[in-house]
Coordinates of C-alpha atoms in Angstrom, one line a residue:
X53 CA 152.9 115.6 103.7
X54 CA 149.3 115.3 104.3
X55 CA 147.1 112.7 104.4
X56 CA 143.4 112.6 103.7
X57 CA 142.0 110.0 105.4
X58 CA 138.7 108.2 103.4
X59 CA 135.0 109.0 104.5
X60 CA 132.7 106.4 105.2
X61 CA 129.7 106.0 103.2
X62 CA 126.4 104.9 104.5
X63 CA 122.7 105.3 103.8
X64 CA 120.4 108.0 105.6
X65 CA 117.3 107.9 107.2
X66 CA 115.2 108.9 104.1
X67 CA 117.3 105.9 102.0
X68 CA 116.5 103.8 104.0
X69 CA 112.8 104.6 104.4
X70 CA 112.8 104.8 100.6
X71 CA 113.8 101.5 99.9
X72 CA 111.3 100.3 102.7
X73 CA 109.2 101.5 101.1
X74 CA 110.0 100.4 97.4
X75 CA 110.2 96.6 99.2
X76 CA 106.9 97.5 100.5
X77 CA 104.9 98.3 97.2
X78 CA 106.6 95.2 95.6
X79 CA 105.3 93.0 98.2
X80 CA 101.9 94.4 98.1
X81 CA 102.2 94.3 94.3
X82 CA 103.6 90.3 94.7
X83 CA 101.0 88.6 97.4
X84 CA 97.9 89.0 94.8
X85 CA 99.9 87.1 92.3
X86 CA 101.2 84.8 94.8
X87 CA 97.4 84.3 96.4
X88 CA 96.6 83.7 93.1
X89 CA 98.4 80.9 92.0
X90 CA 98.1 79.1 95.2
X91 CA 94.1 79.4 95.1
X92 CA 94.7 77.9 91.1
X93 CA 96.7 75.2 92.3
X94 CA 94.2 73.9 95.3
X95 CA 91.4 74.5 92.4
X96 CA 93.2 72.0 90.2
X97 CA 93.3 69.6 93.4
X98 CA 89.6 70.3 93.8
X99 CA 88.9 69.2 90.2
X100 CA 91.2 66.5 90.2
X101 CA 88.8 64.7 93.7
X102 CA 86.0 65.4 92.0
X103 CA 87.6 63.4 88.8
X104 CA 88.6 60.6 90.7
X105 CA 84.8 60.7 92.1
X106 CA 83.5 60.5 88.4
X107 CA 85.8 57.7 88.0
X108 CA 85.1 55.8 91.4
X109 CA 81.5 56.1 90.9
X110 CA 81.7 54.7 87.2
X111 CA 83.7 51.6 88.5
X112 CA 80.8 51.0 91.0
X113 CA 78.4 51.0 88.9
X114 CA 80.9 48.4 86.6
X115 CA 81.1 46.2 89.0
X116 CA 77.3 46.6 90.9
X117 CA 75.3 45.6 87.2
X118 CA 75.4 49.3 86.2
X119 CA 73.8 50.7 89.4
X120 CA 74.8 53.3 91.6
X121 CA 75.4 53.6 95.4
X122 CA 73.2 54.5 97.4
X123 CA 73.4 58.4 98.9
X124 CA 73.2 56.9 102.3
X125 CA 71.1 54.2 104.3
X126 CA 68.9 55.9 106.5
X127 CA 70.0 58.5 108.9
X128 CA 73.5 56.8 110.1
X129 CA 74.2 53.6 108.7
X130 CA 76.7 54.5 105.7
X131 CA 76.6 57.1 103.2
X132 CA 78.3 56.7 99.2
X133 CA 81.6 58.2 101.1
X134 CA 81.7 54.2 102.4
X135 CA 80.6 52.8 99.6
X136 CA 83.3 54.4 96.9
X137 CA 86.1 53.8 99.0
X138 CA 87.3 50.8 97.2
X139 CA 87.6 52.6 94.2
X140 CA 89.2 55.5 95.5
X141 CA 92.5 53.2 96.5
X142 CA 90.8 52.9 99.9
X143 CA 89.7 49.4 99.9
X144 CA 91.6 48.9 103.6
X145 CA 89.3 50.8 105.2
X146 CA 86.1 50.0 103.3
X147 CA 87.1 46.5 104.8
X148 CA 86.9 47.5 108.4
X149 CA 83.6 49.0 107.8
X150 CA 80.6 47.2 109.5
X151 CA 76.9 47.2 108.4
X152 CA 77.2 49.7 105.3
X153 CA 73.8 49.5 104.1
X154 CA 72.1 47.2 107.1
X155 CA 68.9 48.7 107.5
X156 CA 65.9 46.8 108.6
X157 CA 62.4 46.5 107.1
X158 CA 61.1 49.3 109.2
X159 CA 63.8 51.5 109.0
X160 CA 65.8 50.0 112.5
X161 CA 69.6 50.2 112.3
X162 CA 71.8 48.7 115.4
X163 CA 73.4 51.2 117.0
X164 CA 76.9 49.2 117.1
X165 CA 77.2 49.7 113.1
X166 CA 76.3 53.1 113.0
X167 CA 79.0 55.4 111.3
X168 CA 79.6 57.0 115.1
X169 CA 80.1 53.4 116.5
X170 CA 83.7 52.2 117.9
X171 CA 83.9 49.3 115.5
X172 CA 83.2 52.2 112.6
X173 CA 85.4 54.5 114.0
X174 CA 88.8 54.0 112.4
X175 CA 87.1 54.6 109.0
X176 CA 84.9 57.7 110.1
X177 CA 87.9 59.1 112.1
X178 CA 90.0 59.1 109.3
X179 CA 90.4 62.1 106.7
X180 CA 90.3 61.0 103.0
X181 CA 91.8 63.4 101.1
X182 CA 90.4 63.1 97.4
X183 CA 86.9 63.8 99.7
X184 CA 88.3 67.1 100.7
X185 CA 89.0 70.4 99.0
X186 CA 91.7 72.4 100.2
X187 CA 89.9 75.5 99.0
X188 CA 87.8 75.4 102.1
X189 CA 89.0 76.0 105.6
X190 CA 90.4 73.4 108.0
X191 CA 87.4 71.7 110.6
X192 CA 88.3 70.2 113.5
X193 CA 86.1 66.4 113.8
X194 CA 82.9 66.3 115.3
X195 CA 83.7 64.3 118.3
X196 CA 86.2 62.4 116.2
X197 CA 84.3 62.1 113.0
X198 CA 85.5 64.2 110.1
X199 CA 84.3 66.5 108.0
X200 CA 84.6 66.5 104.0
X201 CA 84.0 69.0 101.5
X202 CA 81.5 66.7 98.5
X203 CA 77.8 65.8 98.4
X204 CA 75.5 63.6 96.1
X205 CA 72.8 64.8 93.7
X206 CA 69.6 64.3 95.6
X207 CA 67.7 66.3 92.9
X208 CA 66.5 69.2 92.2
X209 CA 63.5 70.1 95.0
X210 CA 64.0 68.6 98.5
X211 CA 66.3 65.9 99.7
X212 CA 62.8 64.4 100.8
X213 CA 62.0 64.7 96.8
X214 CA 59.3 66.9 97.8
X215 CA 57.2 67.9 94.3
X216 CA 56.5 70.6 93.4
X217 CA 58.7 72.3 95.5
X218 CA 59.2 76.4 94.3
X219 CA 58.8 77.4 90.9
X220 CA 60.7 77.7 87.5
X221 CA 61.1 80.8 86.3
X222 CA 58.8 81.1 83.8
X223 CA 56.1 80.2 86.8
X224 CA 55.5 76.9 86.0
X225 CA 56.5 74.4 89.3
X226 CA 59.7 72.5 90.0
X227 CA 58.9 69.5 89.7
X228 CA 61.1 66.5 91.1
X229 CA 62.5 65.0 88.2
X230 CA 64.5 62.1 89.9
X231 CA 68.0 62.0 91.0
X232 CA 71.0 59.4 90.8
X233 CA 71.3 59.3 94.4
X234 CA 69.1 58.7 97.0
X235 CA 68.1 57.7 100.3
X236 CA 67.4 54.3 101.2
X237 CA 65.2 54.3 105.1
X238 CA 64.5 50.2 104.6
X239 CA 65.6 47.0 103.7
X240 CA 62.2 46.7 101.7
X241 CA 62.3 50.3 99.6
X242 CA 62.0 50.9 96.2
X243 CA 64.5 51.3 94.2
X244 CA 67.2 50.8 96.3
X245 CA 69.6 52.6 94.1
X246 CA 69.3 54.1 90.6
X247 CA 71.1 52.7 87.6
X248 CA 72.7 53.7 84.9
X249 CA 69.5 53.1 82.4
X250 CA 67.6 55.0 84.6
X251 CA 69.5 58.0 83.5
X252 CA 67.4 59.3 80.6
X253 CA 68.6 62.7 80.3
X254 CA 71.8 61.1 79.3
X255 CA 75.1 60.4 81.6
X256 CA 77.1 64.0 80.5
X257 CA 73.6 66.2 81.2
X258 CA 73.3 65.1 84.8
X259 CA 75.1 66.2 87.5
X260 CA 76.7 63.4 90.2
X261 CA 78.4 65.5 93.0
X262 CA 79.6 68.6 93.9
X263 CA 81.0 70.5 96.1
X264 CA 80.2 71.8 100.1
X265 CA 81.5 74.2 102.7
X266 CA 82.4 72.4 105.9
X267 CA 80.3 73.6 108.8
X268 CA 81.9 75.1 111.9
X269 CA 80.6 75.5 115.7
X270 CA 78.7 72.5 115.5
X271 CA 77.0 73.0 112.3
X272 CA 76.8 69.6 110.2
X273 CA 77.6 70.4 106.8
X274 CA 80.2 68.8 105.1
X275 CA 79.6 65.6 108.0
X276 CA 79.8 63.4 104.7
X277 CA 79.3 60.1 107.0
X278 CA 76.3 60.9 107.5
X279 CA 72.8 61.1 105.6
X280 CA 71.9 64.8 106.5
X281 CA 75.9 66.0 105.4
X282 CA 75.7 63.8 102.0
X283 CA 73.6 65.4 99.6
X284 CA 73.1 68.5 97.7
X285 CA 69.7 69.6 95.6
X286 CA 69.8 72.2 93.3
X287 CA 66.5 74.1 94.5
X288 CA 69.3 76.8 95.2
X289 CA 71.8 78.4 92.6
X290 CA 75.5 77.7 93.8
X291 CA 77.0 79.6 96.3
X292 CA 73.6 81.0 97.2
X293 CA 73.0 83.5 99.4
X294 CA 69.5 82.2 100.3
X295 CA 70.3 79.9 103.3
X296 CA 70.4 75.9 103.3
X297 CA 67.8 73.9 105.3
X298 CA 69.5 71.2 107.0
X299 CA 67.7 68.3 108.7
X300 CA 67.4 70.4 112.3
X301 CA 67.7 73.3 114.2
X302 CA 70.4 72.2 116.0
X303 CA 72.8 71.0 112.7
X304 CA 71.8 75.2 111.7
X305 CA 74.9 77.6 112.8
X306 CA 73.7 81.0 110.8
X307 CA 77.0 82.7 111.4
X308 CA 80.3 83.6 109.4
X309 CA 82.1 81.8 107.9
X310 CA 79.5 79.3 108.0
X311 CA 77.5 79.9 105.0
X312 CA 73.5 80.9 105.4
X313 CA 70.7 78.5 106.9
X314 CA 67.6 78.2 108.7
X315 CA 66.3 75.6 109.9
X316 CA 63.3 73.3 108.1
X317 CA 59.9 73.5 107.9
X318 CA 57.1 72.0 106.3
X319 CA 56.8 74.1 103.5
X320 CA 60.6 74.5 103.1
X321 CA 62.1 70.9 104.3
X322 CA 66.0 69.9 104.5
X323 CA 67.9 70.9 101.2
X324 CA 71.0 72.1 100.7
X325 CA 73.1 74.0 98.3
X326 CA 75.8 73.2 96.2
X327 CA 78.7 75.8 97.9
X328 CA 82.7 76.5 97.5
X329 CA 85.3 78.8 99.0
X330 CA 86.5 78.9 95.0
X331 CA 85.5 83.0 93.5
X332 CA 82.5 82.7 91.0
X333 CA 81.3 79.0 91.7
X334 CA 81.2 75.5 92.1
X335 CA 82.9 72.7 90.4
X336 CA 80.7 69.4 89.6
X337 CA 81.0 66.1 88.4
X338 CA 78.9 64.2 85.6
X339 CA 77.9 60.9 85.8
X340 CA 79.8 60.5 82.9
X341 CA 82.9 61.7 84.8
X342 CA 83.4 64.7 83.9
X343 CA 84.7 67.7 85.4
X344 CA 82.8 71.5 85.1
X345 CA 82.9 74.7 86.8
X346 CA 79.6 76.0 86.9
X347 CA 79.2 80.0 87.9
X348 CA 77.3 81.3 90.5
X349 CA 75.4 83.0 87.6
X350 CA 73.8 80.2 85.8
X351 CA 70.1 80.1 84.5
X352 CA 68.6 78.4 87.7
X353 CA 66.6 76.3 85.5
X354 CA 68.9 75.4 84.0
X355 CA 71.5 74.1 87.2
X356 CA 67.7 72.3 87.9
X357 CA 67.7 70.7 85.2
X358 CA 70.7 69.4 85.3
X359 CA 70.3 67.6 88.8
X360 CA 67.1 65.7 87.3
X361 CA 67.9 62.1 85.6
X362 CA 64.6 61.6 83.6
X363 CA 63.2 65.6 83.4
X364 CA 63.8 65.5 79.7
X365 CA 64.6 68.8 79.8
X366 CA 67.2 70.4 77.4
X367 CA 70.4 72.1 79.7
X368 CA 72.4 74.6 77.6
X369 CA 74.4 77.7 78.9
X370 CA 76.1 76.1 81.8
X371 CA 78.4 79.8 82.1

């Protein structure tokens, strides 16, 4: 009798290339998708900051007689990042803060409350993360300071409030039309912060924050502890690709992935843009609290307007 003995059966070369293949165009077909939905969810975390902002800055002005904080005192003696951490579930640190808002009649701050001084330091060392976006890309500290990715409405011309600065686009000039944050260089200044009745245009037509790109390489956007990383105006359409002024040369790193910037003159002093990492534009909050995405392709009179508390102007077609 004879026996046939079984064959083994395996793959060949081109089966196994095949299915390699196959795998190969699935995964290619899968990491959009995958990209996708991770970009949606650190969007949702972005919006949900920028809510809690709306909300902070509402219980401030609660509690402060219906004014807001300041943007910042001076260059380095605290920014609204300080001044909304007790209303952000941050109280603790807001308590080892010293000198928020000690600026002298001439402008003089002591250089042992600064927001780079060693008593400061376990607050501006830390990383708050409703303050950042994790859109954006990961910065190491300045020093130790961090970065964060939000910035106060200065207005709509120059965080100076320069007037007229540019022109609408009908010709006529941009005007400053006040802004519900600002910066306070003296004990003796006027105002010392806006308030809520100040706000003419109405509370859901003017824009609070928004958001920034971190700087990299030693440029200083997105250094939130301080006055010249704080702000936004909205002289520039979001994610512009007309470059950001900041306060010098030296806080000016014109290179990928930095966005673009020169540094300021006299005719074109410190402003910056409102900027994301997130595809088509910005989200903002209202000083009413609420949350919008605004597109890159708004009407820039428009994303003007909206930045001004007592322009009077009308703001329609946000998309």
């Amino acid at each position: 009798m004879f026996v046939t003995k079984g064959l083994k059966r395996a793959f060949t070369l081109v089966e196994l290339l095949v299915v390699i293949a196959i795998i190969g165009v699935l995964v290619a077909l899968l990491l959009p998708a995958v990209q996708t939905a991770r970009e949606s969810a650190r969007r949702s975390q972005c919006s949900n900051n920028l809510k809690q902002l709306g909300l902070g800055v509402t219980q401030y002005a609660d509690t402060f007689r219906g004014a807001f904080p300041a943007g910042s005192y001076s260059c380095c003696s605290g920014t609204w990042q300080v001044a909304l951490l007790p209303y952000i579930e941050q109280k603790a640190l807001f308590d080892q803060y010293k000198g928020h808002g000690q600026v002298g009649p001439s402008g003089e701050i002591d250089v042992n409350l600064r927001y780079s001084a060693s008593v400061n330091q376990a607050v501006t060392r830390s990383l708050i993360k409703v303050y950042t976006c994790p859109s954006d890309n990961k910065v190491p500290p300045r020093g130790v300071i961090t970065f964060h990715n939000y910035v106060a409405n200065y207005g709509n011309t120059a965080m100076n409030r320069k007037t007229p600065f540019g022109v609408q686009t009908d010709g006529q000039p941009n005007k400053f039309g006040k802004a519900p944050f600002i910066r306070v260089d003296s004990s003796t200044a006027t105002p010392q912060a806006m308030k809520i009745s100040d706000i003419t245009d109405g509370l859901s037509s003017t824009l609070a924050f928004s958001e920034t790109i971190k700087g990299q390489n030693g440029d200083l956007r997105g250094f939130g502890w301080w006055n010249g990383g704080a702000h936004f105006e909205t002289f520039l359409a979001p994610n512009s690709n007309q470059p950001d002024a900041p306060e010098q040369d030296i806080y000016c790193v014109n290179q990928r992935p930095n966005p673009p910037c020169i540094g300021p003159t006299t005719a074109h002093p410190q402003t910056i843009g409102a900027r994301s990492r997130h595809p088509g534009g910005v989200y903002v909050t209202m000083c009413d609290g609420a949350v919008k995405f605004i597109s890159d392709n708004v009407n820039l009179d428009t994303w003007r307007f909206l930045s001004t508390v007592a322009g009077r102007e009308p703001a329609n077609n946000l998309q």
